[in-house]
PDB file of C-alpha atoms in Angstrom:
ATOM      1  CA  MET M1105       0.000   0.000   0.000  1.00 83.00           C
ATOM      2  CA  LEU M1106       2.925   2.331   0.672  1.00 89.00           C
ATOM      3  CA  TYR M1107       4.139   1.964  -2.923  1.00 92.00           C
ATOM      4  CA  LEU M1108       0.700   2.940  -4.248  1.00 92.00           C
ATOM      5  CA  ALA M1109       0.462   5.871  -1.834  1.00 93.00           C
ATOM      6  CA  LEU M1110       3.891   7.118  -2.983  1.00 94.00           C
ATOM      7  CA  LEU M1111       2.837   6.866  -6.638  1.00 93.00           C
ATOM      8  CA  ILE M1112      -0.375   8.817  -5.997  1.00 93.00           C
ATOM      9  CA  SER M1113       1.568  11.452  -4.045  1.00 94.00           C
ATOM     10  CA  ILE M1114       4.171  11.937  -6.790  1.00 94.00           C
ATOM     11  CA  VAL M1115       1.442  12.279  -9.434  1.00 93.00           C
ATOM     12  CA  SER M1116      -0.311  14.835  -7.208  1.00 92.00           C
ATOM     13  CA  ILE M1117       2.873  16.897  -6.835  1.00 92.00           C
ATOM     14  CA  VAL M1118       3.619  16.814 -10.571  1.00 91.00           C
ATOM     15  CA  ILE M1119       0.078  17.848 -11.552  1.00 92.00           C
ATOM     16  CA  THR M1120      -0.012  20.649  -8.977  1.00 91.00           C
ATOM     17  CA  ASP M1121       3.388  22.012 -10.042  1.00 88.00           C
ATOM     18  CA  LYS M1122       2.489  21.886 -13.726  1.00 87.00           C
ATOM     19  CA  LEU M1123      -0.828  23.682 -13.141  1.00 89.00           C
ATOM     20  CA  THR M1124       0.853  26.263 -10.926  1.00 87.00           C
ATOM     21  CA  GLN M1125       3.437  27.020 -13.609  1.00 82.00           C
ATOM     22  CA  ALA M1126       0.967  26.920 -16.512  1.00 83.00           C
ATOM     23  CA  PHE M1127      -1.471  29.376 -14.933  1.00 83.00           C
ATOM     24  CA  LYS M1128       1.246  31.337 -13.089  1.00 80.00           C
ATOM     25  CA  LEU M1129      -0.439  30.774  -9.741  1.00 80.00           C
ATOM     26  CA  SER M1130       0.985  31.632  -6.346  1.00 83.00           C
ATOM     27  CA  SER M1131       3.590  29.217  -4.987  1.00 79.00           C
ATOM     28  CA  ILE M1132       1.195  28.563  -2.110  1.00 86.00           C
ATOM     29  CA  TRP M1133      -0.703  26.194  -4.406  1.00 87.00           C
ATOM     30  CA  GLY M1134       2.432  24.148  -4.869  1.00 86.00           C
ATOM     31  CA  LEU M1135       2.769  23.970  -1.090  1.00 88.00           C
ATOM     32  CA  ILE M1136      -0.861  22.855  -0.795  1.00 90.00           C
ATOM     33  CA  GLY M1137      -0.131  20.098  -3.314  1.00 90.00           C
ATOM     34  CA  GLN M1138       2.818  18.935  -1.206  1.00 92.00           C
ATOM     35  CA  ILE M1139       0.677  18.920   1.936  1.00 92.00           C
ATOM     36  CA  CYS M1140      -1.987  16.830   0.169  1.00 93.00           C
ATOM     37  CA  ALA M1141       0.678  14.422  -1.101  1.00 94.00           C
ATOM     38  CA  SER M1142       2.094  14.127   2.424  1.00 93.00           C
ATOM     39  CA  LEU M1143      -1.359  13.403   3.848  1.00 93.00           C
ATOM     40  CA  VAL M1144      -1.788  10.603   1.301  1.00 94.00           C
ATOM     41  CA  ILE M1145       1.456   9.039   2.525  1.00 94.00           C
ATOM     42  CA  ILE M1146       0.350   9.406   6.147  1.00 92.00           C
ATOM     43  CA  MET M1147      -3.275   8.295   5.780  1.00 92.00           C
ATOM     44  CA  VAL M1148      -3.107   5.786   2.915  1.00 91.00           C
ATOM     45  CA  GLY M1149       0.485   4.626   3.232  1.00 90.00           C
ATOM     46  CA  LYS M1150       0.236   4.478   7.046  1.00 89.00           C
ATOM     47  CA  LEU M1151       3.649   6.100   7.312  1.00 90.00           C
ATOM     48  CA  GLU M1152       4.168   8.288  10.359  1.00 86.00           C
ATOM     49  CA  VAL M1153       6.533   8.843  13.267  1.00 81.00           C
ATOM     50  CA  SER M1154       4.611   8.203  16.483  1.00 77.00           C
ATOM     51  CA  TYR M1155       7.615   8.227  18.803  1.00 70.00           C
ATOM     52  CA  ILE M1156      11.253   9.273  18.961  1.00 68.00           C
ATOM     53  CA  TYR M1157      13.822   6.976  20.539  1.00 59.00           C
ATOM     54  CA  LEU M1158      16.591   8.795  22.422  1.00 56.00           C
ATOM     55  CA  GLY M1159      17.585   6.133  24.899  1.00 56.00           C
ATOM     56  CA  ASN M1160      13.928   6.075  25.936  1.00 62.00           C
ATOM     57  CA  HIS M1161      10.750   6.165  23.884  1.00 63.00           C
ATOM     58  CA  PHE M1162       9.179   9.634  23.666  1.00 71.00           C
ATOM     59  CA  GLU M1163       5.611   9.290  22.416  1.00 75.00           C
ATOM     60  CA  LEU M1164       4.508  12.144  20.164  1.00 76.00           C
ATOM     61  CA  GLY M1165       0.802  11.541  20.710  1.00 78.00           C
ATOM     62  CA  TYR M1166      -1.259  14.287  19.046  1.00 81.00           C
ATOM     63  CA  LEU M1167       1.923  15.680  17.502  1.00 82.00           C
ATOM     64  CA  THR M1168       2.442  12.551  15.389  1.00 86.00           C
ATOM     65  CA  ILE M1169       0.705  13.792  12.237  1.00 88.00           C
ATOM     66  CA  PRO M1170       1.905  17.439  12.516  1.00 87.00           C
ATOM     67  CA  PHE M1171       5.507  16.289  13.070  1.00 87.00           C
ATOM     68  CA  THR M1172       5.389  13.854  10.139  1.00 89.00           C
ATOM     69  CA  LEU M1173       3.691  16.423   7.907  1.00 91.00           C
ATOM     70  CA  LEU M1174       6.226  19.141   8.771  1.00 88.00           C
ATOM     71  CA  PHE M1175       9.111  16.763   8.149  1.00 88.00           C
ATOM     72  CA  LEU M1176       7.778  15.604   4.773  1.00 91.00           C
ATOM     73  CA  VAL M1177       7.012  19.093   3.472  1.00 91.00           C
ATOM     74  CA  GLY M1178      10.236  20.550   4.882  1.00 86.00           C
ATOM     75  CA  PHE M1179      12.567  18.033   3.238  1.00 86.00           C
ATOM     76  CA  THR M1180      10.529  18.002   0.030  1.00 88.00           C
ATOM     77  CA  ASN M1181      11.536  21.633  -0.412  1.00 86.00           C
ATOM     78  CA  VAL M1182      15.239  21.098   0.176  1.00 82.00           C
ATOM     79  CA  MET M1183      15.539  20.713  -3.605  1.00 77.00           C
ATOM     80  CA  ASN M1184      12.726  23.089  -4.556  1.00 68.00           C
ATOM     81  CA  ILE M1185      14.550  25.298  -7.057  1.00 65.00           C
ATOM     82  CA  GLU M1186      12.783  28.141  -8.856  1.00 60.00           C
ATOM     83  CA  LYS M1187      15.043  28.359 -11.916  1.00 62.00           C
ATOM     84  CA  VAL M1188      16.145  25.749 -14.433  1.00 56.00           C
ATOM     85  CA  GLN M1189      19.439  24.181 -13.394  1.00 67.00           C
ATOM     86  CA  ASN M1190      22.220  22.119 -14.904  1.00 77.00           C
ATOM     87  CA  PRO M1191      21.260  18.406 -14.598  1.00 83.00           C
ATOM     88  CA  SER M1192      24.536  17.820 -12.738  1.00 86.00           C
ATOM     89  CA  ILE M1193      22.755  19.219  -9.663  1.00 87.00           C
ATOM     90  CA  LEU M1194      21.118  15.776  -9.461  1.00 90.00           C
ATOM     91  CA  LEU M1195      24.445  14.388  -8.257  1.00 91.00           C
ATOM     92  CA  LEU M1196      23.570  15.742  -4.793  1.00 92.00           C
ATOM     93  CA  PRO M1197      20.364  13.716  -4.296  1.00 93.00           C
ATOM     94  CA  PHE M1198      22.072  10.778  -6.022  1.00 95.00           C
ATOM     95  CA  VAL M1199      24.721  10.631  -3.280  1.00 94.00           C
ATOM     96  CA  SER M1200      22.015  10.881  -0.638  1.00 94.00           C
ATOM     97  CA  LEU M1201      19.961   8.098  -2.243  1.00 95.00           C
ATOM     98  CA  VAL M1202      23.011   5.824  -2.418  1.00 95.00           C
ATOM     99  CA  CYS M1203      23.500   6.441   1.310  1.00 93.00           C
ATOM    100  CA  PHE M1204      19.829   5.599   1.924  1.00 94.00           C
ATOM    101  CA  SER M1205      20.111   2.393  -0.090  1.00 94.00           C
ATOM    102  CA  MET M1206      23.247   1.230   1.705  1.00 93.00           C
ATOM    103  CA  SER M1207      21.742   1.977   5.119  1.00 90.00           C
ATOM    104  CA  ALA M1208      18.514   0.177   4.187  1.00 92.00           C
ATOM    105  CA  PHE M1209      20.543  -2.833   3.032  1.00 92.00           C
ATOM    106  CA  PHE M1210      22.338  -3.126   6.379  1.00 88.00           C
ATOM    107  CA  ILE M1211      19.160  -2.441   8.381  1.00 87.00           C
ATOM    108  CA  GLY M1212      17.041  -4.757   6.231  1.00 88.00           C
ATOM    109  CA  HIS M1213      14.440  -2.187   5.132  1.00 91.00           C
ATOM    110  CA  SER M1214      13.151  -3.438   1.756  1.00 93.00           C
ATOM    111  CA  PHE M1215      10.958  -0.426   0.871  1.00 94.00           C
ATOM    112  CA  VAL M1216      13.771   2.114   1.288  1.00 94.00           C
ATOM    113  CA  LEU M1217      16.226  -0.181  -0.510  1.00 95.00           C
ATOM    114  CA  ILE M1218      13.964  -0.723  -3.537  1.00 95.00           C
ATOM    115  CA  MET M1219      12.854   2.908  -3.866  1.00 95.00           C
ATOM    116  CA  GLY M1220      16.377   4.170  -3.267  1.00 95.00           C
ATOM    117  CA  ILE M1221      17.802   1.991  -6.045  1.00 96.00           C
ATOM    118  CA  CYS M1222      14.936   2.812  -8.447  1.00 95.00           C
ATOM    119  CA  THR M1223      15.349   6.562  -7.912  1.00 95.00           C
ATOM    120  CA  CYS M1224      19.125   6.282  -8.344  1.00 95.00           C
ATOM    121  CA  LEU M1225      18.577   4.500 -11.662  1.00 95.00           C
ATOM    122  CA  ALA M1226      16.118   7.196 -12.778  1.00 93.00           C
ATOM    123  CA  ILE M1227      18.657   9.930 -11.985  1.00 93.00           C
ATOM    124  CA  MET M1228      21.383   8.026 -13.818  1.00 93.00           C
ATOM    125  CA  PHE M1229      19.119   7.743 -16.859  1.00 91.00           C
ATOM    126  CA  ILE M1230      18.453  11.508 -16.826  1.00 87.00           C
ATOM    127  CA  LEU M1231      22.162  12.305 -16.535  1.00 86.00           C
ATOM    128  CA  LEU M1232      23.122   9.895 -19.316  1.00 87.00           C
ATOM    129  CA  TYR M1233      20.336  11.172 -21.578  1.00 81.00           C
ATOM    130  CA  ARG M1234      21.504  14.719 -21.022  1.00 77.00           C
ATOM    131  CA  TYR M1235      25.106  13.725 -21.710  1.00 76.00           C
ATOM    132  CA  PHE M1236      24.272  12.176 -25.086  1.00 77.00           C
ATOM    133  CA  SER M1237      21.479  14.535 -26.156  1.00 78.00           C
ATOM    134  CA  GLY M1238      22.349  17.751 -24.321  1.00 69.00           C
ATOM    135  CA  LYS M1239      18.626  18.619 -24.118  1.00 69.00           C
ATOM    136  CA  VAL M1240      17.662  17.915 -20.503  1.00 61.00           C
ATOM    137  CA  PHE M1241      17.375  20.666 -17.891  1.00 65.00           C
ATOM    138  CA  VAL M1242      16.282  20.255 -14.307  1.00 73.00           C
ATOM    139  CA  GLY M1243      13.307  22.272 -13.075  1.00 77.00           C
ATOM    140  CA  ARG M1244      11.164  22.593  -9.976  1.00 82.00           C
ATOM    141  CA  THR M1245       8.780  19.714 -10.745  1.00 85.00           C
ATOM    142  CA  LEU M1246      11.566  17.130 -10.978  1.00 87.00           C
ATOM    143  CA  THR M1247      13.520  18.362  -7.968  1.00 87.00           C
ATOM    144  CA  THR M1248      10.381  18.613  -5.815  1.00 90.00           C
ATOM    145  CA  SER M1249       9.409  15.037  -6.743  1.00 91.00           C
ATOM    146  CA  ILE M1250      12.876  13.709  -5.874  1.00 92.00           C
ATOM    147  CA  GLY M1251      12.856  15.729  -2.652  1.00 91.00           C
ATOM    148  CA  PHE M1252       9.514  14.191  -1.697  1.00 94.00           C
ATOM    149  CA  ILE M1253      10.801  10.666  -2.322  1.00 95.00           C
ATOM    150  CA  ILE M1254      13.831  11.381  -0.132  1.00 94.00           C
ATOM    151  CA  ALA M1255      11.540  12.779   2.585  1.00 93.00           C
ATOM    152  CA  VAL M1256       9.440   9.588   2.505  1.00 94.00           C
ATOM    153  CA  LEU M1257      12.537   7.377   2.683  1.00 94.00           C
ATOM    154  CA  SER M1258      13.778   9.487   5.593  1.00 92.00           C
ATOM    155  CA  ILE M1259      10.561   8.995   7.554  1.00 91.00           C
ATOM    156  CA  SER M1260      10.712   5.257   6.847  1.00 91.00           C
ATOM    157  CA  LEU M1261      14.210   4.944   8.314  1.00 89.00           C
ATOM    158  CA  ILE M1262      13.567   7.325  11.206  1.00 84.00           C
ATOM    159  CA  LYS M1263      10.913   4.866  12.392  1.00 76.00           C
ATOM    160  CA  THR M1264      13.818   2.455  12.838  1.00 76.00           C
ATOM    161  CA  SER M1265      16.263   4.925  14.395  1.00 74.00           C
ATOM    162  CA  ILE M1266      16.123   8.703  14.853  1.00 74.00           C
ATOM    163  CA  VAL M1267      19.874   8.840  14.151  1.00 76.00           C
ATOM    164  CA  THR M1268      19.158   8.163  10.469  1.00 82.00           C
ATOM    165  CA  ILE M1269      17.913  11.761  10.231  1.00 82.00           C
ATOM    166  CA  TYR M1270      21.626  12.355   9.608  1.00 83.00           C
ATOM    167  CA  ILE M1271      21.199  11.166   6.010  1.00 88.00           C
ATOM    168  CA  PRO M1272      18.788  13.799   4.616  1.00 88.00           C
ATOM    169  CA  MET M1273      20.264  16.589   6.708  1.00 84.00           C
ATOM    170  CA  PHE M1274      23.975  16.116   6.057  1.00 84.00           C
ATOM    171  CA  THR M1275      24.145  14.320   2.721  1.00 90.00           C
ATOM    172  CA  LEU M1276      21.522  16.552   1.068  1.00 90.00           C
ATOM    173  CA  ALA M1277      20.375  19.638   2.999  1.00 84.00           C
ATOM    174  CA  LEU M1278      23.868  20.735   4.078  1.00 83.00           C
ATOM    175  CA  PRO M1279      25.470  20.223   0.629  1.00 88.00           C
ATOM    176  CA  PHE M1280      22.592  22.155  -0.976  1.00 86.00           C
ATOM    177  CA  THR M1281      23.075  24.971   1.529  1.00 81.00           C
ATOM    178  CA  LEU M1282      26.760  25.009   0.593  1.00 84.00           C
ATOM    179  CA  TYR M1283      25.808  25.065  -3.089  1.00 87.00           C
ATOM    180  CA  TYR M1284      23.587  28.131  -2.608  1.00 81.00           C
ATOM    181  CA  PHE M1285      26.378  29.781  -0.632  1.00 81.00           C
ATOM    182  CA  ILE M1286      29.109  29.392  -3.264  1.00 85.00           C
ATOM    183  CA  LYS M1287      27.196  29.336  -6.568  1.00 82.00           C
ATOM    184  CA  ASP M1288      27.665  33.094  -7.076  1.00 80.00           C
ATOM    185  CA  LYS M1289      31.408  32.857  -6.442  1.00 83.00           C
ATOM    186  CA  PHE M1290      32.238  29.888  -8.679  1.00 85.00           C
ATOM    187  CA  THR M1291      30.982  28.403 -11.926  1.00 84.00           C
ATOM    188  CA  SER M1292      27.968  26.080 -11.812  1.00 81.00           C
ATOM    189  CA  ILE M1293      30.085  22.963 -12.351  1.00 85.00           C
ATOM    190  CA  GLN M1294      32.594  23.978  -9.664  1.00 90.00           C
ATOM    191  CA  SER M1295      29.825  24.689  -7.151  1.00 89.00           C
ATOM    192  CA  ILE M1296      28.148  21.347  -7.859  1.00 90.00           C
ATOM    193  CA  THR M1297      31.475  19.508  -7.637  1.00 92.00           C
ATOM    194  CA  VAL M1298      32.359  21.018  -4.244  1.00 92.00           C
ATOM    195  CA  SER M1299      28.861  20.323  -2.887  1.00 92.00           C
ATOM    196  CA  THR M1300      28.880  16.749  -4.201  1.00 93.00           C
ATOM    197  CA  LEU M1301      32.276  16.041  -2.621  1.00 93.00           C
ATOM    198  CA  THR M1302      30.898  17.446   0.654  1.00 91.00           C
ATOM    199  CA  ALA M1303      27.911  15.089   0.395  1.00 92.00           C
ATOM    200  CA  ILE M1304      30.227  12.134  -0.240  1.00 93.00           C
ATOM    201  CA  LEU M1305      32.400  13.102   2.753  1.00 90.00           C
ATOM    202  CA  PHE M1306      29.423  13.177   5.117  1.00 86.00           C
ATOM    203  CA  SER M1307      28.129   9.919   3.620  1.00 88.00           C
ATOM    204  CA  VAL M1308      31.428   8.206   4.407  1.00 88.00           C
ATOM    205  CA  LEU M1309      31.380   9.614   7.951  1.00 84.00           C
ATOM    206  CA  MET M1310      28.108   7.839   8.625  1.00 81.00           C
ATOM    207  CA  PHE M1311      29.730   4.464   7.991  1.00 81.00           C
ATOM    208  CA  VAL M1312      32.954   5.343   9.846  1.00 81.00           C
ATOM    209  CA  VAL M1313      31.709   6.975  13.049  1.00 74.00           C
ATOM    210  CA  PRO M1314      30.428   4.415  15.609  1.00 70.00           C
ATOM    211  CA  PHE M1315      26.623   4.356  15.536  1.00 62.00           C
ATOM    212  CA  ASN M1316      26.340   5.045  19.271  1.00 62.00           C
ATOM    213  CA  ARG M1317      28.335   8.276  18.814  1.00 67.00           C
ATOM    214  CA  MET M1318      26.540   9.413  15.688  1.00 67.00           C
ATOM    215  CA  TRP M1319      23.935  11.264  17.749  1.00 64.00           C
ATOM    216  CA  TYR M1320      26.533  13.747  19.025  1.00 68.00           C
ATOM    217  CA  LEU M1321      27.565  14.445  15.440  1.00 67.00           C
ATOM    218  CA  VAL M1322      23.923  14.910  14.453  1.00 68.00           C
ATOM    219  CA  VAL M1323      23.262  17.409  17.255  1.00 68.00           C
ATOM    220  CA  GLY M1324      26.431  19.427  16.607  1.00 69.00           C
ATOM    221  CA  LEU M1325      25.940  19.665  12.857  1.00 66.00           C
ATOM    222  CA  THR M1326      22.235  20.393  13.281  1.00 66.00           C
ATOM    223  CA  ILE M1327      23.054  23.487  15.356  1.00 70.00           C
ATOM    224  CA  ILE M1328      25.299  24.733  12.546  1.00 67.00           C
ATOM    225  CA  LEU M1329      22.630  23.999   9.945  1.00 62.00           C
ATOM    226  CA  VAL M1330      19.908  25.753  11.952  1.00 66.00           C
ATOM    227  CA  ILE M1331      22.048  28.890  12.227  1.00 68.00           C
ATOM    228  CA  THR M1332      22.224  29.080   8.424  1.00 63.00           C
ATOM    229  CA  GLN M1333      18.417  29.148   8.261  1.00 60.00           C
ATOM    230  CA  PHE M1334      18.325  32.630   9.789  1.00 64.00           C
ATOM    231  CA  SER M1335      19.475  33.919   6.414  1.00 60.00           C
ATOM    232  CA  ARG M1336      16.777  33.725   3.737  1.00 58.00           C
ATOM    233  CA  LYS M1337      19.414  33.188   1.077  1.00 54.00           C
ATOM    234  CA  TYR M1338      20.455  29.823   2.508  1.00 52.00           C
ATOM    235  CA  ARG M1339      17.073  28.752   3.922  1.00 52.00           C
ATOM    236  CA  PHE M1340      15.613  25.459   2.770  1.00 47.00           C
ATOM    237  CA  ILE M1341      12.760  24.987   5.295  1.00 47.00           C
TER     238      ILE M1341
END
């Protein structure tokens, strides 16, 4: 049922984005489409975070749906770009999805593993098609859809361990923040290369740092990431 819910949600996001762009509507309609897609995942796919494990179980209670909804919409918009971009920007979510797939393999989470691999293959196809044809450009609809898939995979793994929030935050959100920070100072390819290498570095850290110490890394890096959100230029939530 979760696969069907994800398909319905992606179709909803694509249709909403296309209508918003075609009729030049306010971006609020795109946000409404994301909220509806998130509710489909929560209600139909039965995917939600009802508790957080930090040594002890902290039940979210009535905050379960709001927390899950905020998380889904927030990380969906990590890649929500307004202007057409070089397809190489897809290297950032590709690194993150590889990290998701590897983590799901070790944890034994089939849904995240299958969707992670399928999305990686789709991105590879887009990059190869662009390389041979030179006609593909990345816009808001594609990046929002990929961001939503990553948000769903994040929620799926967080149900297993809250520490896995490291993946979307530091292999995607942080590299994208870095990309926005340096894109005006370097060429597009240079900015993407630096951001991608940063994503790879943080991906490797996840498999090097002992899992029981990962939480300290998550907290410390989260504080740094939150500080960047005070500037609208680097804000992704």
